Structures are given as structure tokens and as C-alpha cells.
PDB file of C-alpha atoms in Angstrom:
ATOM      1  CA  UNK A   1       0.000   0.000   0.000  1.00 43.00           C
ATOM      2  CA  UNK A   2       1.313   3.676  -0.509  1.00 50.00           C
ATOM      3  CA  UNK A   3       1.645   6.205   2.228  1.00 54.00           C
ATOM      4  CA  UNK A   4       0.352   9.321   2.165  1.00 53.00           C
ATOM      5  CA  UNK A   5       1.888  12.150   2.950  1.00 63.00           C
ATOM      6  CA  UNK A   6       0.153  15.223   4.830  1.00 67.00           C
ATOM      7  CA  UNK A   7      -0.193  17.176   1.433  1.00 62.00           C
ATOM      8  CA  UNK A   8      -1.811  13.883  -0.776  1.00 64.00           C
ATOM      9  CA  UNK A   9      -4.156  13.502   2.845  1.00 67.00           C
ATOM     10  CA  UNK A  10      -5.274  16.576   2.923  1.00 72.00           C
ATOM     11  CA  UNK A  11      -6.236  17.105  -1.086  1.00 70.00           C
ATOM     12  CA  UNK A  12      -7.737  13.516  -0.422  1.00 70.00           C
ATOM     13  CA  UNK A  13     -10.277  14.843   2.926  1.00 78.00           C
ATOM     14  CA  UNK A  14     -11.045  18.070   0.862  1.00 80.00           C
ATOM     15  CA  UNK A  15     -12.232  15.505  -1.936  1.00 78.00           C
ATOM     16  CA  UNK A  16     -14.572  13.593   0.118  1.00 77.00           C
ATOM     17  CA  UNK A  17     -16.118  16.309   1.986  1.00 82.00           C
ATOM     18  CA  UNK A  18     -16.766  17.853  -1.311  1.00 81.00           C
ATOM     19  CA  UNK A  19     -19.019  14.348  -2.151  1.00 83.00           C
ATOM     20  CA  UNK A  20     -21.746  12.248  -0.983  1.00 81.00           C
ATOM     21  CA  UNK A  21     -22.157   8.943  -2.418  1.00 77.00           C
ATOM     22  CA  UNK A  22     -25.903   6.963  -3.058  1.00 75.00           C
ATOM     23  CA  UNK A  23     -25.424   3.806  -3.687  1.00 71.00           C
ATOM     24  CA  UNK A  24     -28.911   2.084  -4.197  1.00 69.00           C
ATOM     25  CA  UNK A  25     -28.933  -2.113  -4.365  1.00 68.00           C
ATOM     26  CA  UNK A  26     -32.264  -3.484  -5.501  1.00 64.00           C
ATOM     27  CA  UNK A  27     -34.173  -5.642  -8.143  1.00 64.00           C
ATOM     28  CA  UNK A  28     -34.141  -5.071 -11.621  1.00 67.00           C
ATOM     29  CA  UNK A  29     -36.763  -2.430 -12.623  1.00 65.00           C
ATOM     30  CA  UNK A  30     -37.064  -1.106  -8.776  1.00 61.00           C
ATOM     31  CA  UNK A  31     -34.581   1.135  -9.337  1.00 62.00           C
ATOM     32  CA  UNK A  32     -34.680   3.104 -12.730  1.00 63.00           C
ATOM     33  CA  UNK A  33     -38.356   2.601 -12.743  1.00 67.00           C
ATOM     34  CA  UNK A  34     -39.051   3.082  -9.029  1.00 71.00           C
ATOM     35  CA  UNK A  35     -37.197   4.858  -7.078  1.00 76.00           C
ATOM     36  CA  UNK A  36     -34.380   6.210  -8.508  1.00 78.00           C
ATOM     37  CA  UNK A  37     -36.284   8.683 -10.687  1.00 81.00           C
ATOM     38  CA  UNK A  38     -37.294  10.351  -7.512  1.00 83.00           C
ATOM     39  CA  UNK A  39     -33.973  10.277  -5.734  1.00 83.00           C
ATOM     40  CA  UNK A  40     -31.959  11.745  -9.106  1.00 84.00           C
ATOM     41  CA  UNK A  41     -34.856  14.636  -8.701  1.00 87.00           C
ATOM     42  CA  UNK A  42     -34.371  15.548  -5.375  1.00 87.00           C
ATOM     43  CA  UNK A  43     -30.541  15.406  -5.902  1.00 86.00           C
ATOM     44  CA  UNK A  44     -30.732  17.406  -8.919  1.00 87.00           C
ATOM     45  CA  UNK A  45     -32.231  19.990  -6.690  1.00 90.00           C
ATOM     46  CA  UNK A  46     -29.805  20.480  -3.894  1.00 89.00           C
ATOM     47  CA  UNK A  47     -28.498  23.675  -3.114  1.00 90.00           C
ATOM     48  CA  UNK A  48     -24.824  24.091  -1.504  1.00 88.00           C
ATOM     49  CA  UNK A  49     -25.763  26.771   1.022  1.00 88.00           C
ATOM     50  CA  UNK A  50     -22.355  27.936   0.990  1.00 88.00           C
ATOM     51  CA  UNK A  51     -21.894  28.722  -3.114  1.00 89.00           C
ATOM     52  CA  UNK A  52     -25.236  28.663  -4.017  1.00 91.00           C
ATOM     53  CA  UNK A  53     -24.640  26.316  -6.598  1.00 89.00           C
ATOM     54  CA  UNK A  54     -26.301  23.034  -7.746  1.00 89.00           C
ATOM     55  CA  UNK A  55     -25.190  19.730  -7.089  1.00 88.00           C
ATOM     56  CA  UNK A  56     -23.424  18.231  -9.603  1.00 89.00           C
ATOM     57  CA  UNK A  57     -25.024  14.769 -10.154  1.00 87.00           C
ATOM     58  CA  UNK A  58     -23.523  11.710 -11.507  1.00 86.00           C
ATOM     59  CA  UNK A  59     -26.045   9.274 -12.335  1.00 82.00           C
ATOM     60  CA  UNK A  60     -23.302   6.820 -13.918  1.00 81.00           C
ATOM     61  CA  UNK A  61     -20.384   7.089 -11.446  1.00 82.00           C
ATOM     62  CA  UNK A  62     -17.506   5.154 -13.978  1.00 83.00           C
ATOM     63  CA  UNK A  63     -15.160   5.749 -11.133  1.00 84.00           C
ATOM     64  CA  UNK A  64     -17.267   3.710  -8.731  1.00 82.00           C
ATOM     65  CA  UNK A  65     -18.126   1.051 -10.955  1.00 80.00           C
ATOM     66  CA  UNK A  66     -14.352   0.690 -11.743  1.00 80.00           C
ATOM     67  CA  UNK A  67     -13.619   0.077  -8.431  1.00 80.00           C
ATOM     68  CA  UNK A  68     -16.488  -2.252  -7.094  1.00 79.00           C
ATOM     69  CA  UNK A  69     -16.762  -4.628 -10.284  1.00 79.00           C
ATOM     70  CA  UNK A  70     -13.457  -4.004 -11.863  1.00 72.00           C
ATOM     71  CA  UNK A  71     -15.467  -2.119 -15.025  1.00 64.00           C
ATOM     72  CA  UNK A  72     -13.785   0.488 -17.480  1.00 65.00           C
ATOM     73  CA  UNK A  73     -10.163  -0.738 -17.017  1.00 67.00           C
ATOM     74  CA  UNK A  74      -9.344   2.464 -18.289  1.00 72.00           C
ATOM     75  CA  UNK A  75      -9.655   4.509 -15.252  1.00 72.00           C
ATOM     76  CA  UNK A  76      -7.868   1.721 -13.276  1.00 72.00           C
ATOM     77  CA  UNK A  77      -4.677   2.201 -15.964  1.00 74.00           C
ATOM     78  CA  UNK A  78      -5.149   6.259 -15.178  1.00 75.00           C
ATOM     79  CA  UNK A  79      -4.879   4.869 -11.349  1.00 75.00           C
ATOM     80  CA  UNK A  80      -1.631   3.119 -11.877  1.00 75.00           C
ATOM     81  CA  UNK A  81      -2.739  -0.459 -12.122  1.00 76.00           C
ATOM     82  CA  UNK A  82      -2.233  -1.263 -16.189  1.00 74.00           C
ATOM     83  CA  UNK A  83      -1.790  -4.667 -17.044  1.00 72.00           C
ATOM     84  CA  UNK A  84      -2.447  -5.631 -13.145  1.00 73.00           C
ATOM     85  CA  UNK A  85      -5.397  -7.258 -12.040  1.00 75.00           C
ATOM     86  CA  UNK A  86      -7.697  -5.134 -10.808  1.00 73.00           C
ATOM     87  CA  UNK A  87      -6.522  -4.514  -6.822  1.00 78.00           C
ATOM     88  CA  UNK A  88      -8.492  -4.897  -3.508  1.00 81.00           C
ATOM     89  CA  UNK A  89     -11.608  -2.523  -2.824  1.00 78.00           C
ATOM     90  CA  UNK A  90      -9.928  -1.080  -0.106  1.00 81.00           C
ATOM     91  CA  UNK A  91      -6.244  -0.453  -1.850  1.00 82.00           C
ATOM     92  CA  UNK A  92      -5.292   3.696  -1.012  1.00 82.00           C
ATOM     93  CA  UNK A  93      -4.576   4.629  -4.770  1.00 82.00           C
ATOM     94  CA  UNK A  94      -7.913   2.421  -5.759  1.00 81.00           C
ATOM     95  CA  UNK A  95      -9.583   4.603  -3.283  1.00 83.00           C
ATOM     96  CA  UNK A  96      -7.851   7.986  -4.176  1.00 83.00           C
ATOM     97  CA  UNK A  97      -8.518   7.500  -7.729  1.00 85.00           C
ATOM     98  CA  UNK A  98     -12.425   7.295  -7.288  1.00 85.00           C
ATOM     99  CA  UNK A  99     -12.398   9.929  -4.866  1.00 86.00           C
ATOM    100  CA  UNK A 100     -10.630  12.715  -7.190  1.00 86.00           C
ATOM    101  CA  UNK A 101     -12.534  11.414 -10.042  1.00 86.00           C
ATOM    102  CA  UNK A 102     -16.090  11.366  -8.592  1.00 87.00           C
ATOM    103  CA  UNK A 103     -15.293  14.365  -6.610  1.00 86.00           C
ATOM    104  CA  UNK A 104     -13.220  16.455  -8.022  1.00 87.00           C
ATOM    105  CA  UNK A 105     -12.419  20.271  -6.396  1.00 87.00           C
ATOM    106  CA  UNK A 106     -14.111  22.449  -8.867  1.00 88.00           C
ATOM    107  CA  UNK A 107     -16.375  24.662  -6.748  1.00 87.00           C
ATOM    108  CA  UNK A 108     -19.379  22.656  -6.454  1.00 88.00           C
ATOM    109  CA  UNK A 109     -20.990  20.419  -4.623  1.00 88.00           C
ATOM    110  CA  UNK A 110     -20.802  16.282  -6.424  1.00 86.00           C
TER     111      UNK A 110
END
């Protein structure tokens, strides 16, 4: 595993308090059909109170799906792991990578 040091930490905690993450597990059709429609509204409609700006709102998160299932190798190569298999869920750059990706500090709100 890779060490962080206090500069990589800190860019890392300013990327996850810049996101919140929805992950919704369910039967096929309950979620596109049901209830996701209604939870993609109601994030769509968030306000940051500090900027005044929307939530940005990723209804495909690649980043995510390339680290649970090992999806879109291509973001794992931009991660450091070409030509590996894909590494544990809980590796630090595996982890980093999502973060920056699904979170990344632009001013808003993800």
C-alpha cells in the first residue's frame, strides 16, 4: 500500500467532503423505474448553502463502478494499475482514484 503524505491527505479529505455517495442495491426495474427517478430529482435539486450552486449529479459514477466490479479498465490504468489485475476494494490509490474522479475540487458540490 502507498503512504500518504500530509499534502496527498489533505487534497484527499477536501475531496470527500466535497461528495456524498448513493449507492442504491435493488431488483431489476425497482430502481430506474421506481425509485431512482425520484432520488436523481431531489438530488438534482440540492443547493450548496455555501456557493449557491447546484449539485453536480452523476447518475453513472464510472469511477465507482471501476472500483467495485473491476469495469472500465481504463480509469484503473489512469490509477496506476495497467496490465495488473484489478486490486483490492480497499487499496489507497484504488480509493484515491475514485475519490478525485467522482469528486473532483471544482467549486461545487458532487
Amino acid at each position: 500500500h502507498t503512504q500518504f503524505d500530509s499534502h496527498v491527505m489533505e487534497s484527499h479529505m477536501q475531496n470527500r467532503a466535497n461528495c456524498q455517495v448513493v449507492y442504491i442495491l435493488g431488483v431489476e426495474g425497482a430502481s430506474h423505474h421506481g425509485f431512482f427517478p425520484v432520488l436523481e430529482a431531489l438530488a438534482k435539486h440540492q443547493v450548496d448553502p455555501v456557493t449557491q450552486l447546484e449539485f453536480d449529479v452523476d447518475i453513472e459514477p464510472y469511477a465507482l463502478k471501476a472500483a467495485l466490479f473491476g469495469w472500465h479498465r481504463n480509469l484503473q490504468r489512469g490509477w496506476g494499475f495497467s496490465g495488473k489485475p484489478s486490486p483490492p476494494i480497499g487499496h489507497p490509490d484504488l480509493v484515491r482514484g475514485v475519490i478525485e474522479s467522482s469528486c473532483p475540487l471544482d467549486g461545487k458540490k458532487h
